[in-house]
Tab-separated table of C-alpha atoms and ligand atoms in Angstrom:
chain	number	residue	atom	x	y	z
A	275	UNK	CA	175.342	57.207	130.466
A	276	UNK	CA	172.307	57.915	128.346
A	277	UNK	CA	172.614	60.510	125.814
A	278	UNK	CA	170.065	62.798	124.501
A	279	UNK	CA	169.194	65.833	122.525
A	280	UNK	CA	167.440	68.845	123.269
A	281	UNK	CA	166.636	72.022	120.067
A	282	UNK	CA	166.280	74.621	122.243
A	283	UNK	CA	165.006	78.254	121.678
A	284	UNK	CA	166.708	80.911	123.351
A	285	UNK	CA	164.242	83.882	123.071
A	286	UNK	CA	164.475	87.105	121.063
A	287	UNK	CA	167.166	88.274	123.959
A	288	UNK	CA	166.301	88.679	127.507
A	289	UNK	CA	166.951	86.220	130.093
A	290	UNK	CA	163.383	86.902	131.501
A	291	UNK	CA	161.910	85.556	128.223
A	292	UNK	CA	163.696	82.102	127.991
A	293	UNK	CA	161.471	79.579	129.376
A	294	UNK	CA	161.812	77.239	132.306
A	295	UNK	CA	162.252	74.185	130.545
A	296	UNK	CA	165.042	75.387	128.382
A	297	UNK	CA	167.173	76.738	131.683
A	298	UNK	CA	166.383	72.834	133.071
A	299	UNK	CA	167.948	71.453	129.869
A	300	UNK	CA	170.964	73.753	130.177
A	301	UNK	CA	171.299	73.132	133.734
A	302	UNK	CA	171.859	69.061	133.001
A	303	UNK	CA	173.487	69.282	129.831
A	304	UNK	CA	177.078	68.581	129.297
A	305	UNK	CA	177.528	69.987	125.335
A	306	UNK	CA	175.729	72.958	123.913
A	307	UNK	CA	176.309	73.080	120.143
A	308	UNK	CA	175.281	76.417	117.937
A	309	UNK	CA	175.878	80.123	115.900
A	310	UNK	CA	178.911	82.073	118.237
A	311	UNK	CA	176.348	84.646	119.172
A	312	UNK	CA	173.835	82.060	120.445
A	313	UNK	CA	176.111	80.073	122.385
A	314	UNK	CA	177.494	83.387	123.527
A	315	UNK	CA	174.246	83.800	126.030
A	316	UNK	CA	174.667	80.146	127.572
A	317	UNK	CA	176.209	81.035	131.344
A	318	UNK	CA	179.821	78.388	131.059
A	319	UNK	CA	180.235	76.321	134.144
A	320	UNK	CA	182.263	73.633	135.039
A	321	UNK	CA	181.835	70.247	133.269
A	322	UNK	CA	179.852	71.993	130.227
A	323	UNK	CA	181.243	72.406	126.767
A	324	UNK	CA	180.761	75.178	124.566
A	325	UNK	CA	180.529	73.966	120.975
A	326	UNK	CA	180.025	77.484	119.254
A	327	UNK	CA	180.076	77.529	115.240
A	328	UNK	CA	179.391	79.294	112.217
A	329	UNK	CA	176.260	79.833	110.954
A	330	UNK	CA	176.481	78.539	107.551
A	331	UNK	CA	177.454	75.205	108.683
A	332	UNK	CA	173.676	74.399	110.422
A	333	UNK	CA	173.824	70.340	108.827
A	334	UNK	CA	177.465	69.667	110.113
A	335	UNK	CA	176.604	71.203	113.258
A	336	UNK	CA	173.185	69.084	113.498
A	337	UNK	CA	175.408	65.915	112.806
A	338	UNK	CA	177.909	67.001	115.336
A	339	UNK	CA	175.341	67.037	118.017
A	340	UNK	CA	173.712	63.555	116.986
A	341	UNK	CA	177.363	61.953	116.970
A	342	UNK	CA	177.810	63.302	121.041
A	343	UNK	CA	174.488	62.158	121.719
A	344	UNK	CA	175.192	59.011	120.380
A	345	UNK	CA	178.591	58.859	122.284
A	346	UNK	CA	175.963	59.379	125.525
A	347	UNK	CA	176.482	63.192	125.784
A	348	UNK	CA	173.815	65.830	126.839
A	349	UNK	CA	173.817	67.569	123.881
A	350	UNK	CA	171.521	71.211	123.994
A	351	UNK	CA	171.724	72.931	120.339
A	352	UNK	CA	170.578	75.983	120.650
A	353	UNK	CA	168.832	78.757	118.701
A	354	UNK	CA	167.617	82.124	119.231
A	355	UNK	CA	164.340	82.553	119.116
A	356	UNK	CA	161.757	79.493	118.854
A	357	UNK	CA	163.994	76.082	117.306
A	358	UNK	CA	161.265	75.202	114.829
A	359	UNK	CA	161.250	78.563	113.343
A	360	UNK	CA	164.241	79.026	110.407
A	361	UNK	CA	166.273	77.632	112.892
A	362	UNK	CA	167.848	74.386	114.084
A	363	UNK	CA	165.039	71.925	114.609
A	364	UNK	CA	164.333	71.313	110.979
A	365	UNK	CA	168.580	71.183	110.210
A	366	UNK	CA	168.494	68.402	112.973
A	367	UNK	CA	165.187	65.856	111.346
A	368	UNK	CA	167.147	66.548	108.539
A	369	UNK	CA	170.406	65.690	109.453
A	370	UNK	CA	168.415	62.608	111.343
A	371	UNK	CA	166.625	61.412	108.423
A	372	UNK	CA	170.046	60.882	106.226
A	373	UNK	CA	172.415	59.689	108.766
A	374	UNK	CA	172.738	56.136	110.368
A	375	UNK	CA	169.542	54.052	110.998
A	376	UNK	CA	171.030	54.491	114.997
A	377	UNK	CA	170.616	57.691	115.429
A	378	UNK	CA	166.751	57.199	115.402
A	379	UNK	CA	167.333	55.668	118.886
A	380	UNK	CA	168.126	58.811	120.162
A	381	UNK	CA	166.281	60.524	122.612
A	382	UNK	CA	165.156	63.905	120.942
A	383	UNK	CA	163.556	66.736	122.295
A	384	UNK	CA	162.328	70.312	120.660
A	385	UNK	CA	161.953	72.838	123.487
A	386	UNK	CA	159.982	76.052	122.267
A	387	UNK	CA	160.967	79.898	122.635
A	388	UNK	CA	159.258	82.759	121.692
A	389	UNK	CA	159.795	83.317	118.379
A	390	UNK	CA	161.213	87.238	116.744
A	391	UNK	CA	157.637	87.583	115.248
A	392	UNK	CA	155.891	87.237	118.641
A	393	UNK	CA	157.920	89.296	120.840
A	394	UNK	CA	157.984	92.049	117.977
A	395	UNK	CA	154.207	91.602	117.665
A	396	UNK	CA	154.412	91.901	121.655
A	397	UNK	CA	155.718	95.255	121.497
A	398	UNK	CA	154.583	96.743	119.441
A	399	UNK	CA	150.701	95.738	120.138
A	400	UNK	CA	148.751	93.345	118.901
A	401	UNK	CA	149.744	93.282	114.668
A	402	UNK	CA	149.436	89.468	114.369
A	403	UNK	CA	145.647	89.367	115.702
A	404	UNK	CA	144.209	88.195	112.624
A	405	UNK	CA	145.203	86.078	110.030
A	406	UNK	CA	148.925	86.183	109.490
A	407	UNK	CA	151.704	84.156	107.898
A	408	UNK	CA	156.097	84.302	108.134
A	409	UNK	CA	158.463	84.417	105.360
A	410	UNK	CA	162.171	83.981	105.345
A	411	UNK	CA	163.659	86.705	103.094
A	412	UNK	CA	167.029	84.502	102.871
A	413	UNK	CA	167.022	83.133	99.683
A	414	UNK	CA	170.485	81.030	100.857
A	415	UNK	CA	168.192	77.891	101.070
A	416	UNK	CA	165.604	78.903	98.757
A	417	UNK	CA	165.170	80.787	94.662
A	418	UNK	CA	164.516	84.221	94.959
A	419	UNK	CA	161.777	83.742	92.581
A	420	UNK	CA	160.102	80.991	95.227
A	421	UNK	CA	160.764	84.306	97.638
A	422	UNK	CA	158.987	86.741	95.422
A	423	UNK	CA	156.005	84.882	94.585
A	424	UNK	CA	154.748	83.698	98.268
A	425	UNK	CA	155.355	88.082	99.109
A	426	UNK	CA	152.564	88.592	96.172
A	427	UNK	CA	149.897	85.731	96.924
A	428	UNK	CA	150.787	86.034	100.793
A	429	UNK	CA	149.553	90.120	100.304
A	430	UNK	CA	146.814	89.270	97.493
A	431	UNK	CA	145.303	86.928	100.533
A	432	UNK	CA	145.240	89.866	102.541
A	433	UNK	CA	147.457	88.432	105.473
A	434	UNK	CA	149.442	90.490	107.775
A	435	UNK	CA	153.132	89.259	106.979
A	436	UNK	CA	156.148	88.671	109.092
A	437	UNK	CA	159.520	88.953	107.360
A	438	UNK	CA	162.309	87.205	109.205
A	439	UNK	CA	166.422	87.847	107.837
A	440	UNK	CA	165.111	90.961	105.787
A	441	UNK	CA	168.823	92.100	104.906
A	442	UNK	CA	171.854	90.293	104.784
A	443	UNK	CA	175.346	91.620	103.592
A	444	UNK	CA	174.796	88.415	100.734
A	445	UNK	CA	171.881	90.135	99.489
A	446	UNK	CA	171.049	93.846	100.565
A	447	UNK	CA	168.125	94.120	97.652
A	448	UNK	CA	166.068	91.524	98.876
A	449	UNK	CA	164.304	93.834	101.398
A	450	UNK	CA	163.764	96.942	98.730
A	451	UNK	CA	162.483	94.173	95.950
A	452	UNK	CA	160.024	93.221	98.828
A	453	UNK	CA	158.405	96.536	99.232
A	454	UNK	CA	158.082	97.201	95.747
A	455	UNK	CA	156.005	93.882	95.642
A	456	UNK	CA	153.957	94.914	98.507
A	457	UNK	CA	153.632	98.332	96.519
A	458	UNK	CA	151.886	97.132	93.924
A	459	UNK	CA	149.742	94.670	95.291
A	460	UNK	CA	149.155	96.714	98.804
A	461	UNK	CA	149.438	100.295	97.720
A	462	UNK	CA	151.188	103.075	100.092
A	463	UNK	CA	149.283	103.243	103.273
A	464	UNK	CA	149.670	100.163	105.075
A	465	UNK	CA	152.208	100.267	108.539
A	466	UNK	CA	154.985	98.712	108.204
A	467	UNK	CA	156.878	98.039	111.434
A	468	UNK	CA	160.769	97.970	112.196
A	469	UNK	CA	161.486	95.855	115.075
A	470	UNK	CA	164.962	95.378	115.702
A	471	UNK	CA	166.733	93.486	118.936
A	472	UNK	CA	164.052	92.962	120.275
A	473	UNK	CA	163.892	92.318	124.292
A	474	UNK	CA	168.023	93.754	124.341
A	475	UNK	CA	169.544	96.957	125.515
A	476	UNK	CA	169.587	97.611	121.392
A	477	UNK	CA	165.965	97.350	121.217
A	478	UNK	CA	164.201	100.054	118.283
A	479	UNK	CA	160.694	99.862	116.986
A	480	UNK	CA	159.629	102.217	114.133
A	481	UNK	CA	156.499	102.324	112.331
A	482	UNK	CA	156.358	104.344	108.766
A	483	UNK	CA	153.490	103.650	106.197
A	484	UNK	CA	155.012	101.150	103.261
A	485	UNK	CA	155.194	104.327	101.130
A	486	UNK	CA	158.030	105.387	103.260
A	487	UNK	CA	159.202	102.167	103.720
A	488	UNK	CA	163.206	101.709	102.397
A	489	UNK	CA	165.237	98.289	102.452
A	490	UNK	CA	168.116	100.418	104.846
A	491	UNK	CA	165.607	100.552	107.708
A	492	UNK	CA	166.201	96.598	108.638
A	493	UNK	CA	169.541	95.347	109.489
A	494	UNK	CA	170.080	91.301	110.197
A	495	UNK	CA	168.771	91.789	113.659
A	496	UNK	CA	165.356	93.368	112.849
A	497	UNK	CA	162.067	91.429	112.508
A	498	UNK	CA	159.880	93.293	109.935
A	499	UNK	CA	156.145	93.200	110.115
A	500	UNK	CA	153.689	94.897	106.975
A	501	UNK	CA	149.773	94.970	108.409
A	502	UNK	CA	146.939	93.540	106.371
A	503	UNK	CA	144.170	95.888	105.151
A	504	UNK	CA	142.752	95.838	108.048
A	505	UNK	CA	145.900	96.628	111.029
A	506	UNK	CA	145.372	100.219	112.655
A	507	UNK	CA	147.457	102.728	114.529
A	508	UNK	CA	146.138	103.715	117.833
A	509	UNK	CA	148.292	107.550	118.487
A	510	UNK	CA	149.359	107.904	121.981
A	511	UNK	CA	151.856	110.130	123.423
A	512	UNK	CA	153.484	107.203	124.888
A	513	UNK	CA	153.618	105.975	121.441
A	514	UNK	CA	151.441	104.066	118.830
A	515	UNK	CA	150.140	100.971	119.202
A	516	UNK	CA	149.872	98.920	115.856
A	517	UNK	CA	146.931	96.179	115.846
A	518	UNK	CA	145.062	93.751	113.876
A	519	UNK	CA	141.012	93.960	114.641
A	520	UNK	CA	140.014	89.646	115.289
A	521	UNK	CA	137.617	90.376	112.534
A	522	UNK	CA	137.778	90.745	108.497
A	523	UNK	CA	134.779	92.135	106.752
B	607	SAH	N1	164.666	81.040	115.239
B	607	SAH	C1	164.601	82.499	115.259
B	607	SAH	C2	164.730	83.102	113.870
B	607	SAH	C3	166.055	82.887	113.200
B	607	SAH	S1	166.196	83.755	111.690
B	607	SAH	C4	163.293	82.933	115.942
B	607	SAH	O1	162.412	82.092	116.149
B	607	SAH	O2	163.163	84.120	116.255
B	607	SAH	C5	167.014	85.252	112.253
B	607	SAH	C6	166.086	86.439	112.094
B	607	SAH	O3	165.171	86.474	113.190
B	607	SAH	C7	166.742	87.795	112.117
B	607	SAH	O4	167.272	88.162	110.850
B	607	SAH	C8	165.583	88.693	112.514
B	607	SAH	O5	164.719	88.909	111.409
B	607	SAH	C9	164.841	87.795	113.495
B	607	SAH	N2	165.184	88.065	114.909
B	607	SAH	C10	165.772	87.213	115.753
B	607	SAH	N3	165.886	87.772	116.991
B	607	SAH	C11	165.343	89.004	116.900
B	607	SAH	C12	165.149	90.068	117.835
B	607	SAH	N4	165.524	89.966	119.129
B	607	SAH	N5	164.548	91.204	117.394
B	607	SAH	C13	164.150	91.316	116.113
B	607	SAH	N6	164.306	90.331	115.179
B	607	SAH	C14	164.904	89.196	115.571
């Protein structure tokens, strides 16, 4: 039996928004490896084994899956979201490109999802239109201080910003330490938008100015987006619609 590997993106939730490809993967695979809550939304049948782990382990879990695949298992690791995006993907190359010359005989696949920042962006209107950029507020894998300074060029530059992991019990500050940042490059008026579970029963989207804005608003599950100078609020009585004009001055 020939083994192989698919990094597979879940979505931001709903089974509606996990793509074709990814359910065809699932369908023939005979492992899935990933985080408990991940594995959690993978339907079990018959002759398929759940593999679900902790989080902080993503490198033994990435080596885990190259061993089965190796063994000639059909290995899916999955992550929410899109693979490639502070997710699974990169843990696997990396796992790859230190283990056994071998492995690089594997067949391995990255199959996309839609990413938090896109199906937040979705939602809420059109935020990402212009020129935009993503930051990981985790500072597990990275110094804070590598954190801080890409939040104060990132807004100097005048880009819309996605924040992915804005709060974690590990570090509940980083969030608040974030605004202030944004504060003093940005000022007080721009909208900042709270977008948490997105596409689930849970779903809540709030939009305060980033004078307002306060670290407790985001939980581990929210997906926080601050406009550039130029995003706008369209009121409605259905509700505001936050968007980015395709043009800068
Ligand atoms: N690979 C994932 C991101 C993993 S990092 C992706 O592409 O979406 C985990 C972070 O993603 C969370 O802390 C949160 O900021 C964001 N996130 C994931 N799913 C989300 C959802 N349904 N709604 C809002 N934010 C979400």
């Amino acid at each position: 039996m020939t083994g192989w590997i698919a990094v597979a993106g879940l979505g931001p939730g709903a089974a509606a928004l996990v793509t074709p490809e990814v359910t065809a993967a699932l369908a023939e695979a005979t492992d899935v490896i990933g985080y408990i809550p991940y594995v959690a939304r993978v339907t079990p049948r018959a002759g398929l084994t759940l593999h679900a782990s902790d989080n902080r382990v993503e490198l033994d879990r990435a080596r885990h899956a190259l061993e089965l695949a190796g063994q000639g298992r059909r290995v899916v690791v999955v992550s929410s979201g899109d693979p490639g995006v502070f997710a699974m993907a990169a843990a696997l190359f990396e796992a790859l490109e230190a283990g056994p010359a071998a492995w690089r005989a594997l067949d391995i696949r990255v199959l996309p999802g839609i990413t938090a920042m896109l199906a937040a962006s979705a939602k809420a209107g059109a935020p990402l239109g212009h020129d935009f950029c993503a930051i990981n507020l985790s500072d597990n894998l990275k110094p804070w201080e590598l954190v801080e300074r890409r939040v104060r060029l990132a807004a100097e530059a005048d880009f819309a910003i996605a924040f992915y992991n804005p709060r974690s019990r590990a570090r509940p500050a980083a969030l608040e330490r974030t605004f202030d940042v944004l504060r003093d490059v940005c000022g007080d008026d721009r909208p900042v938008l709270f977008a948490r579970a997105v596409s689930t029963p849970e779903e809540v989207l709030r939009i305060v100015p980033l004078g307002q804005a306060q670290g407790e608003m985001a939980d581990m599950r929210t997906l926080v987006i601050v406009g550039s100078s130029r995003t706008r609020i369209i009121a409605r009585e259905a509700g505001p619609i936050l968007y980015t004009p395709r043009w800068a001055p």
